[in-house]
Short mmCIF file of C-alpha atoms in Angstrom, two decimals:
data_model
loop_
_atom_site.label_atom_id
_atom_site.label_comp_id
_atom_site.label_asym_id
_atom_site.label_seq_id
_atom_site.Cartn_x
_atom_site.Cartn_y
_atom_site.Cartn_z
CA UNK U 8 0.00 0.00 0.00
CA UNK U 9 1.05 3.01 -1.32
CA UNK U 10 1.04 5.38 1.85
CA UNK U 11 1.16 8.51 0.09
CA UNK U 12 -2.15 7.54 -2.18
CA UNK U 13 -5.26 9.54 -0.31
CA UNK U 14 -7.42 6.92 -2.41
CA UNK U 15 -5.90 4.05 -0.57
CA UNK U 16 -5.21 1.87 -3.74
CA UNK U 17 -2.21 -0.28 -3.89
CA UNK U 18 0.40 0.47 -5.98
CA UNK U 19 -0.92 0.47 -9.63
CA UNK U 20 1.34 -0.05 -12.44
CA UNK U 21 0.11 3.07 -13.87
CA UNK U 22 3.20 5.62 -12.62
CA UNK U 23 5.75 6.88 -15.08
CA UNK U 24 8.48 4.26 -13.63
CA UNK U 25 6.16 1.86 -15.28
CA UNK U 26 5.23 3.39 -18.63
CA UNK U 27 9.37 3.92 -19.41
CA UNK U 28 8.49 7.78 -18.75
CA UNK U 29 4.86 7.94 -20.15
CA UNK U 30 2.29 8.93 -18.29
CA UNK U 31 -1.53 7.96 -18.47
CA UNK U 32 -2.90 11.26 -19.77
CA UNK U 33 -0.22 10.90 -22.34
CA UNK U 34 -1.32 7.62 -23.31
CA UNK U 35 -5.13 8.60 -23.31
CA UNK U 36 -4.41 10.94 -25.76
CA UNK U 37 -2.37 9.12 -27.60
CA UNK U 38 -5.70 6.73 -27.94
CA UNK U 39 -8.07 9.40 -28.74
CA UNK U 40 -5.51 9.43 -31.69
CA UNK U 41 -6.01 6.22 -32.80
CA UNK U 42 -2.52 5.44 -32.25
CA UNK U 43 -1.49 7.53 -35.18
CA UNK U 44 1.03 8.82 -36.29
CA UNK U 45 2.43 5.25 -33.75
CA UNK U 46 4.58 6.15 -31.38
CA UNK U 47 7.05 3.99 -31.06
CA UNK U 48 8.37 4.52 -27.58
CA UNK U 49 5.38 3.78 -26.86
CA UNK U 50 4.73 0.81 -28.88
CA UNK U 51 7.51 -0.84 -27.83
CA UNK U 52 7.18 -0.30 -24.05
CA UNK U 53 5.34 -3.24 -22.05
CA UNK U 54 4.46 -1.18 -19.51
CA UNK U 55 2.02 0.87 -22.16
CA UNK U 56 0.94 -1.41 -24.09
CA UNK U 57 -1.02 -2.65 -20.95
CA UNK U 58 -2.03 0.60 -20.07
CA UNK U 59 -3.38 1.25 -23.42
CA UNK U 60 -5.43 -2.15 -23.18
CA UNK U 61 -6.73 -1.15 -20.01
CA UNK U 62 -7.44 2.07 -21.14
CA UNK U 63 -9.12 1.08 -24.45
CA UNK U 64 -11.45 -1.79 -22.27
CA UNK U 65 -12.59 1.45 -20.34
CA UNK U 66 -13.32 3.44 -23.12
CA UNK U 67 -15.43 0.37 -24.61
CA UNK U 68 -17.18 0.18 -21.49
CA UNK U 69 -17.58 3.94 -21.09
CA UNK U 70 -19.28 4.19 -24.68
CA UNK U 71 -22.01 1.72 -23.31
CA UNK U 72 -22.22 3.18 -20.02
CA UNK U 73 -24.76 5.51 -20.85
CA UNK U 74 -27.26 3.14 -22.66
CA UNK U 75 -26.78 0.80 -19.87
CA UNK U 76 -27.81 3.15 -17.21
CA UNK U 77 -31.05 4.09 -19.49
CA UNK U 78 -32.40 1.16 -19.94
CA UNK U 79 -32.11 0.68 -15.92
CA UNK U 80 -34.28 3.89 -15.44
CA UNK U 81 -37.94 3.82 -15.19
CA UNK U 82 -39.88 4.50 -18.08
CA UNK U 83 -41.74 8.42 -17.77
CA UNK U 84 -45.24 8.19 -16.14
CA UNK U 85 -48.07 10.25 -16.72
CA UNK U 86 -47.52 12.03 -14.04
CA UNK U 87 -44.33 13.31 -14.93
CA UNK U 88 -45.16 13.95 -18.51
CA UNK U 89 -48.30 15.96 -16.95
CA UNK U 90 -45.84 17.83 -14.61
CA UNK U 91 -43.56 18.82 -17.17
CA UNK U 92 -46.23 20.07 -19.40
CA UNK U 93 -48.10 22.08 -16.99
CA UNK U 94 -44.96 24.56 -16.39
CA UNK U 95 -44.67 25.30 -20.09
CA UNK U 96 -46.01 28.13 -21.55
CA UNK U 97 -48.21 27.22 -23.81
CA UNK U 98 -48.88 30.38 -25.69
CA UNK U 99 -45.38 31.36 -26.14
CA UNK U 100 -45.48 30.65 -29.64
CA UNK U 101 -48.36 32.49 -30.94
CA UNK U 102 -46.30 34.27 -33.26
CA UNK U 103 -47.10 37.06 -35.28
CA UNK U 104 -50.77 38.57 -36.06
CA UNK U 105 -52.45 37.54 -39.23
CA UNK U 106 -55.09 40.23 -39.95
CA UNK U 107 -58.72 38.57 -41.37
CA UNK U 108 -60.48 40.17 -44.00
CA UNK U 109 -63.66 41.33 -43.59
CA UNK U 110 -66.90 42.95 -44.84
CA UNK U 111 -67.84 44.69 -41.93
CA UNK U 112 -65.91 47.92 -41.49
CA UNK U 113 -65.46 48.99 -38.36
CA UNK U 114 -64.27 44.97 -37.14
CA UNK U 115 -61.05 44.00 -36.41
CA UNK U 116 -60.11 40.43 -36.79
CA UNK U 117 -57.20 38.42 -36.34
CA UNK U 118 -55.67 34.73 -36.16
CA UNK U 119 -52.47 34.06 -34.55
CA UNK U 120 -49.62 32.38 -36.20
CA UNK U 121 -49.50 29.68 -33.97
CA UNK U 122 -53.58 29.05 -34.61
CA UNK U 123 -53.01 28.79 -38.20
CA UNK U 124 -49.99 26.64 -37.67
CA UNK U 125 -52.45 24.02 -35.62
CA UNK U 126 -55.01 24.25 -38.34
CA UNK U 127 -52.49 23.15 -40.91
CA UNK U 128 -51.28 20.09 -38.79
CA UNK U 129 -55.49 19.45 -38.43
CA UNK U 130 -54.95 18.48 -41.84
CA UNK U 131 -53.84 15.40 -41.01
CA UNK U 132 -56.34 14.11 -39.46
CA UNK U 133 -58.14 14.05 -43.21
CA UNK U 134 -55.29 12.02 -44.84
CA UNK U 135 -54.63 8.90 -43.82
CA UNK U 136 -50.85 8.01 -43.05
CA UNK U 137 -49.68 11.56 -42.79
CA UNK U 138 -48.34 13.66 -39.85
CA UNK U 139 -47.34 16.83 -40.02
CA UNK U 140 -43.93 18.05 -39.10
CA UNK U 141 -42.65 21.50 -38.78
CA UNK U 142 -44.78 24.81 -40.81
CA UNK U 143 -43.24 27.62 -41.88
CA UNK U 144 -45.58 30.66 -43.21
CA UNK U 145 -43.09 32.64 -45.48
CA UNK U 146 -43.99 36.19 -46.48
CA UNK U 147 -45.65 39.40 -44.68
CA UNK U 148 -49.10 37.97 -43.75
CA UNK U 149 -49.83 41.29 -41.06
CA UNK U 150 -50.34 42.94 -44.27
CA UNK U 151 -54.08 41.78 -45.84
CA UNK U 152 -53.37 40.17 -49.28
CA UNK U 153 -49.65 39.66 -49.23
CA UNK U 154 -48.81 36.75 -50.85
CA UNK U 155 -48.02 34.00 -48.65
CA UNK U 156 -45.93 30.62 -49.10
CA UNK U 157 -46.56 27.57 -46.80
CA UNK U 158 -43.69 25.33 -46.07
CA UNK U 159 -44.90 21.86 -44.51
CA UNK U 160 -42.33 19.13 -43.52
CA UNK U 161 -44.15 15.65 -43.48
CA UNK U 162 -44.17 12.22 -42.43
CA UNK U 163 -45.72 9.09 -44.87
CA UNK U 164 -46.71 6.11 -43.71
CA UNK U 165 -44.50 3.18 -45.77
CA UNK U 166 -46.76 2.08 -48.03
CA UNK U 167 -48.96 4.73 -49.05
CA UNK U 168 -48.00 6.33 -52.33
CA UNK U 169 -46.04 9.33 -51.93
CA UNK U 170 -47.03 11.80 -54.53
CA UNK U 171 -50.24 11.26 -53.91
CA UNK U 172 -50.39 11.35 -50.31
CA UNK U 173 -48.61 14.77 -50.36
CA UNK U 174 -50.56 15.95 -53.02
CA UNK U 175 -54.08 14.67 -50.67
CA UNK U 176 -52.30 17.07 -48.01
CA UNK U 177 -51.38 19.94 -49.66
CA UNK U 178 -55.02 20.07 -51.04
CA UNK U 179 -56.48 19.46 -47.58
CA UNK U 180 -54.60 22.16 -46.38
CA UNK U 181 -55.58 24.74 -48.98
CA UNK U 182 -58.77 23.64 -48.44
CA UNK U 183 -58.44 24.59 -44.73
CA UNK U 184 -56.94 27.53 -45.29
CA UNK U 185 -59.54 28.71 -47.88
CA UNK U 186 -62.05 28.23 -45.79
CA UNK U 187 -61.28 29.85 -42.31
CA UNK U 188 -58.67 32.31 -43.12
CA UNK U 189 -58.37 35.41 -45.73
CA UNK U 190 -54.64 34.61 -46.43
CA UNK U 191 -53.56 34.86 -49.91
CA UNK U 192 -51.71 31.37 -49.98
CA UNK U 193 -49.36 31.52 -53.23
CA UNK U 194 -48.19 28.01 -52.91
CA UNK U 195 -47.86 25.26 -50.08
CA UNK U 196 -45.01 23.13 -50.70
CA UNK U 197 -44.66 19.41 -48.85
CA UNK U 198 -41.34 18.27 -47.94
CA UNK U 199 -41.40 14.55 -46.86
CA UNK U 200 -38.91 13.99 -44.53
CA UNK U 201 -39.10 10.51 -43.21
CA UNK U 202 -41.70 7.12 -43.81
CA UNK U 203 -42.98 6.13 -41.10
CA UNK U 204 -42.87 2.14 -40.64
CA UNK U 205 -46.19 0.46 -38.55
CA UNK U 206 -45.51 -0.31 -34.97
CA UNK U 207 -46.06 -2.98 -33.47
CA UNK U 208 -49.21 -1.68 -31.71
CA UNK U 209 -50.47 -0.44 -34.87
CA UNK U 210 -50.08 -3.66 -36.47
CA UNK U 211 -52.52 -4.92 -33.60
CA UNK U 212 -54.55 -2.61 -33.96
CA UNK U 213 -55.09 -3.44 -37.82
CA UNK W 23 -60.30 3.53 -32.59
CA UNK W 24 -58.64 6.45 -30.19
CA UNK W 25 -56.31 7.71 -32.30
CA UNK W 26 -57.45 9.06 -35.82
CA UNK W 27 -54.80 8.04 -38.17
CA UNK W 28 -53.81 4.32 -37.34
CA UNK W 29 -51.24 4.27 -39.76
CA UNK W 30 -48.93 6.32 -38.18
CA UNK W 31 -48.53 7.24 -34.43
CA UNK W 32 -47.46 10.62 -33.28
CA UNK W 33 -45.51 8.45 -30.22
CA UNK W 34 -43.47 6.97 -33.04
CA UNK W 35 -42.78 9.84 -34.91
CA UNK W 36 -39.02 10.51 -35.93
CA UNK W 37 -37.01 13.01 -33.55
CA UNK W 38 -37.35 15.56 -36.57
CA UNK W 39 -41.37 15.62 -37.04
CA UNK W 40 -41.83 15.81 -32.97
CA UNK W 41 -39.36 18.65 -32.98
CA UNK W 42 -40.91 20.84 -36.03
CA UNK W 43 -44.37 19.84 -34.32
CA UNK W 44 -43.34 21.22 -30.65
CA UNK W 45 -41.40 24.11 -32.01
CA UNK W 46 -45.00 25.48 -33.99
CA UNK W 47 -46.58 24.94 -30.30
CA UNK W 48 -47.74 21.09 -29.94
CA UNK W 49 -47.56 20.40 -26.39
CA UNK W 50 -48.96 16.63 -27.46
CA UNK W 51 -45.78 16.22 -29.66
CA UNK W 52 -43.35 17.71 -26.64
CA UNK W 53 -44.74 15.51 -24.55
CA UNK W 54 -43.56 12.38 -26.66
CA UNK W 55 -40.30 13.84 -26.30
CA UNK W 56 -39.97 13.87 -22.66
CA UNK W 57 -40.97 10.49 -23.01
CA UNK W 58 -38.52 9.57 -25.19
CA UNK W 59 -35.76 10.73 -23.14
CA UNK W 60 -36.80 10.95 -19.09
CA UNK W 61 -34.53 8.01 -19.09
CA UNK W 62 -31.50 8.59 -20.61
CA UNK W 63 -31.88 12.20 -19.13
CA UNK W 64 -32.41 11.03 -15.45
CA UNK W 65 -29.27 8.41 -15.88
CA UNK W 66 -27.28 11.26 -17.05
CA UNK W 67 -28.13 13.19 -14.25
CA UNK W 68 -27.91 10.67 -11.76
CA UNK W 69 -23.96 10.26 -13.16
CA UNK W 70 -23.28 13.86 -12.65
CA UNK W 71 -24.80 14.18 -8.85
CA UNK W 72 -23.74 11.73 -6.39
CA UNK W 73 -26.48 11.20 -4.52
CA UNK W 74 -29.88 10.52 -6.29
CA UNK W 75 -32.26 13.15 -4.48
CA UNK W 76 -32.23 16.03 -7.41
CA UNK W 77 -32.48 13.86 -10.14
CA UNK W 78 -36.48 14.55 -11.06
CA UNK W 79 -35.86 18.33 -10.40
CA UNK W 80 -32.96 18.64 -12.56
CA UNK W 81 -34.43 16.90 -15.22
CA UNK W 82 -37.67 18.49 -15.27
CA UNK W 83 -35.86 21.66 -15.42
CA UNK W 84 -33.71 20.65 -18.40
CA UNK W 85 -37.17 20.07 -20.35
CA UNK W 86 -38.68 23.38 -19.06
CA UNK W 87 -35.36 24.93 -20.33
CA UNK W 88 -35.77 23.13 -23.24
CA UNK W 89 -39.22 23.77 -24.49
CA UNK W 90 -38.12 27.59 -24.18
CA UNK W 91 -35.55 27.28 -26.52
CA UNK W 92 -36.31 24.10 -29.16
CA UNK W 93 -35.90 26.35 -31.92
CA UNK W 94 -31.75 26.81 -31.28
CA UNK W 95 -31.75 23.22 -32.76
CA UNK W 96 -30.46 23.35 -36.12
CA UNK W 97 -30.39 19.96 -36.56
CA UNK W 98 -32.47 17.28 -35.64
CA UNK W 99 -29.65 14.88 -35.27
CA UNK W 100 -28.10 16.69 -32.65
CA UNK W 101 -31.24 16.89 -30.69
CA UNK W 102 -30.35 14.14 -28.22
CA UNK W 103 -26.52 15.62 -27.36
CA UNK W 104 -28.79 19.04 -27.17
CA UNK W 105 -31.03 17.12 -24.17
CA UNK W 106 -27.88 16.06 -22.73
CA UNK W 107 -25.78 19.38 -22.82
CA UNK W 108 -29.09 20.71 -20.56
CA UNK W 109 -29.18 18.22 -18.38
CA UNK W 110 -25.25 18.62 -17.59
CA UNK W 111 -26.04 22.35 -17.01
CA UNK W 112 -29.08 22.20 -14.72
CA UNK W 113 -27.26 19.43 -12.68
CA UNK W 114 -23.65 21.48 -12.03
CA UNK W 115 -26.47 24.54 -11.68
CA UNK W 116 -27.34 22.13 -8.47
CA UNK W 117 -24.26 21.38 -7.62
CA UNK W 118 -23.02 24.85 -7.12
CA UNK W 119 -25.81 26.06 -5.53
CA UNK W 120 -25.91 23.31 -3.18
CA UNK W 121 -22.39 23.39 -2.27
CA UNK W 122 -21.10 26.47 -2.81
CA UNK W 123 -17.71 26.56 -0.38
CA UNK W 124 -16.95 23.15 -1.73
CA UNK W 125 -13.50 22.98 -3.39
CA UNK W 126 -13.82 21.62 -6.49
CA UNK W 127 -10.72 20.18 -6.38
CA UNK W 128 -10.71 18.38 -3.09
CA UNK W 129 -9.51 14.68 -2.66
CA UNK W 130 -11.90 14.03 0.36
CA UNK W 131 -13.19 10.36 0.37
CA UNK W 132 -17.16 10.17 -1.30
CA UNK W 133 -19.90 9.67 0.29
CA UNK W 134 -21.06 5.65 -0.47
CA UNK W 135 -23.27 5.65 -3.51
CA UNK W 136 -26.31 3.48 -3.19
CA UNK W 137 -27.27 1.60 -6.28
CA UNK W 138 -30.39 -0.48 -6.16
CA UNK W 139 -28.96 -4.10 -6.46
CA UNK W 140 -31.85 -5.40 -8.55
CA UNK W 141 -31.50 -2.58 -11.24
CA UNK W 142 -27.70 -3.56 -11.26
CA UNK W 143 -28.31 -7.40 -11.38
CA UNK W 144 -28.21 -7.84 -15.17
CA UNK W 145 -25.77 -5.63 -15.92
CA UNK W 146 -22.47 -6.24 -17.89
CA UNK W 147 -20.14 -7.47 -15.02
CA UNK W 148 -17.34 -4.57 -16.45
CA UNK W 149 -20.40 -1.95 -16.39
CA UNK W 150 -20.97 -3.45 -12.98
CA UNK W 151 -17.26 -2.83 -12.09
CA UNK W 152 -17.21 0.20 -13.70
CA UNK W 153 -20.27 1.86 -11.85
CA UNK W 154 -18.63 0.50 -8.61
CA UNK W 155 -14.73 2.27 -9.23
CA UNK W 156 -17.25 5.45 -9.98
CA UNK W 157 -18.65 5.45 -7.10
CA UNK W 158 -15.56 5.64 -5.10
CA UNK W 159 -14.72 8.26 -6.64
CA UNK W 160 -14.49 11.68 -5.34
CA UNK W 161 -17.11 14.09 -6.67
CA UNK W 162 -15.01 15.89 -8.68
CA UNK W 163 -13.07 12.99 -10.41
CA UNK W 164 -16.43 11.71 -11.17
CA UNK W 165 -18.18 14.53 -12.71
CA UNK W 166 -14.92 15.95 -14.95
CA UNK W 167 -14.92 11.69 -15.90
CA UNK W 168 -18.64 11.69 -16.43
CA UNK W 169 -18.80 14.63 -18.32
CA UNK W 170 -15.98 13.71 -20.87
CA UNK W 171 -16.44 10.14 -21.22
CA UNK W 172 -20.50 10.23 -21.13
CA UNK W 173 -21.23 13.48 -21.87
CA UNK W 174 -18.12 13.78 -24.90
CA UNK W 175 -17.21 17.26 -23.72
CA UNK W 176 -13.82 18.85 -24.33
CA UNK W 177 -11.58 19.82 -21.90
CA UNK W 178 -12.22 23.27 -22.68
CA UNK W 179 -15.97 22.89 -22.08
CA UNK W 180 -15.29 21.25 -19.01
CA UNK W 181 -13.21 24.05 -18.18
CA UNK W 182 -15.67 26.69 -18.80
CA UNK W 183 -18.42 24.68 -17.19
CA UNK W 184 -17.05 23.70 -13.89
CA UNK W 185 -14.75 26.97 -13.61
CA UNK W 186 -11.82 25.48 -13.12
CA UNK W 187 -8.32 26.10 -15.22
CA UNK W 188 -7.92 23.46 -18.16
CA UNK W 189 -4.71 22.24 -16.45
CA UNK W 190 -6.86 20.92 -12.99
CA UNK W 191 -9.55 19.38 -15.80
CA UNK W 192 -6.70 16.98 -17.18
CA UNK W 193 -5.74 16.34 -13.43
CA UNK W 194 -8.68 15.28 -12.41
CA UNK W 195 -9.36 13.09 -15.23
CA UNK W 196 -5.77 11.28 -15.34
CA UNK W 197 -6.35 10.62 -11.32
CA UNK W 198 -9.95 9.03 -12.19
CA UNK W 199 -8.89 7.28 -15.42
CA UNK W 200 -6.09 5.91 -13.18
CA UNK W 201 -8.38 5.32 -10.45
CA UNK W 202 -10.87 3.49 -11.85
CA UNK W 203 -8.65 1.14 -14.08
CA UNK W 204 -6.88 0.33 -11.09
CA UNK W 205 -9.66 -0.65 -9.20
CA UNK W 206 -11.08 -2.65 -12.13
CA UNK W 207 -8.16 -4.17 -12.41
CA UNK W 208 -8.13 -5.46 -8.82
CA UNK W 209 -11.65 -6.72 -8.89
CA UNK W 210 -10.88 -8.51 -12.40
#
């Protein structure tokens, strides 16, 4: 026993004496390297090279450290999720102010950003196999009339066609739009970013 | 039939669609998220503080923090590393504030960790050895390890994050890499 070692370990193997002058941060760095360019001093030292394996069986056991420890936690209950979601502001994303057009002169109506935003991911609740991903509303739409461009990301069931599954949205939410706001909607491009495969509970579920 | 669209599941939506969804304001598709990662978040946090007691706090903060600033994620990818980052900060935020003469640097003996035997049982025997050597470890030596080797951050960001000069950073680490292969090594 190594008096002078607070940590009470024996003597290690690990001290310059034994790595011919190397020392342990030296040789973890020297790993993070990938051993290149090789060292050769420290290739050729015994004392290392079992250092380095020691080291390297850490590492491999520090990369799966992590997973390990996740799949040991608890899964989220409802309780938590509820928690979580009731100190989030919910209306911090209303956005900007879409003006609504209307006869009557002396009214002033308006839709928030956000709303509209919600109403475009409604649409997929009218096309089967789609979920809607991130919407961007490009253009000035606090000016009535302005033309405006929607931006939808997407997800597709596997299966259904594309084309004609983004096409089924994009007229869904025109549709949507036409009929509840005054927006002058120049295009709406879809943007499929991922198929979505059945889970298992879907598959169940038929 | 619950759910409308039984072809494809909001719960098993891709990392990118939940993020576009809670970014517009979808509470429903945030919530999927904190799903998805209470675990990994909680074992992270659990790593960083030694005892187990601020675990839930921290980790709700981290999604509270989170939901405030989703749309700083540039890249879906890096959502997960994102999560973690958080988590790392809201746990040293605890740390400090709970200890606040502490040295960080001190070479005291550690308080015994706990670990519930059962959730240990089928672990990898080296994971088992591992998360025994890191529990001897003294706070610091754990959390500069912890942060590098779990959390992949640089010495400088260890630096910055824990306030201490770069030079005590690679101290602390060589003195727990050396620790806990030792140890390993006896119990082999």
């Amino acid at each position: 026993m190594n008096e002078n070692d607070m940590t009470g370990l024996a003597h290690d193997g690990f001290e310059p004496e034994d790595l011919d002058g190397h020392t342990l941060d030296e040789l973890s760095a020297y790993l993070d390297s990938g051993r290149t360019p090789v060292n050769p001093s420290i290739e050729q030292s015994p004392g290392c090279r079992i250092a380095l394996e020691s080291l390297e069986r850490l590492q491999r056991l520090s990369g799966e450290l992590l997973a390990s420890d996740t799949a040991a936690e608890e899964p989220a209950d409802d309780g938590w999720v509820q928690g979580i979601l009731a100190n989030i502001a919910r209306d911090a994303r209303a956005g900007r102010r879409i003006p609504l057009s209307t006869e009557l002169d002396r009214a002033d109506l308006g839709i928030t950003e956000g709303a509209v935003r919600g109403m475009i991911r409604g649409a997929e609740d009218a096309v089967p196999g789609v979920l809607v991903g991130r919407t961007r509303i490009d253009g000035d739409v606090t000016v009535p009339g302005e033309p405006v461009r929607i931006r939808v990301d997407a997800s597709i069931a596997y299966g259904r066609p594309i084309p004609a599954t983004a096409e089924k949205l994009r007229s869904e939410i025109h549709r949507r739009l036409s009929a509840q706001t005054t927006m002058n909607v120049e295009a709406i491009d879809i943007a499929v970013r991922d198929v979505q495969r059945l889970s298992e509970g879907a598959e169940q579920r038929g | 039939m619950t759910y409308r669209n039984s072809e494809v599941r909001v719960d098993d939506a891709s990392d990118e669609i939940l993020l576009g969804r809670a970014v517009d304001g979808d509470t429903g598709s945030f919530a999927v998220l904190v799903r998805r990662y209470t675990p990994m978040m909680r074992a992270y946090a659990r790593r960083i503080l030694s005892g187990s007691a601020d675990v839930d706090d921290v980790v709700q903060d981290a999604f509270i923090s989170a939901w405030q600033q989703l749309h700083k994620v540039q890249d879906p990818k890096h959502l997960k590393s994102w999560l973690m980052r958080i988590t790392s900060r809201k746990a040293l935020d605890r740390v400090r504030s709970a200890r606040p003469q502490q040295d960080l640097d001190d070479v005291n003996p550690p308080a015994p960790v706990h670990h519930d035997p059962v959730r240990r049982a089928e672990a990898h025997a080296g994971l088992e050895a591992l998360d025994r050597a890191l529990a001897q470890l003294p706070d610091a030596q754990r959390r500069t390890w912890v942060l590098r080797e779990v959390g992949g951050y640089s010495y400088e960001e260890i630096s910055d994050e824990l306030g201490i000069p770069t030079s005590t950073v690679r101290g602390l680490l060589a003195r727990a890499r050396k620790d806990i292969i030792t140890r390993m090594e006896q119990w082999r």
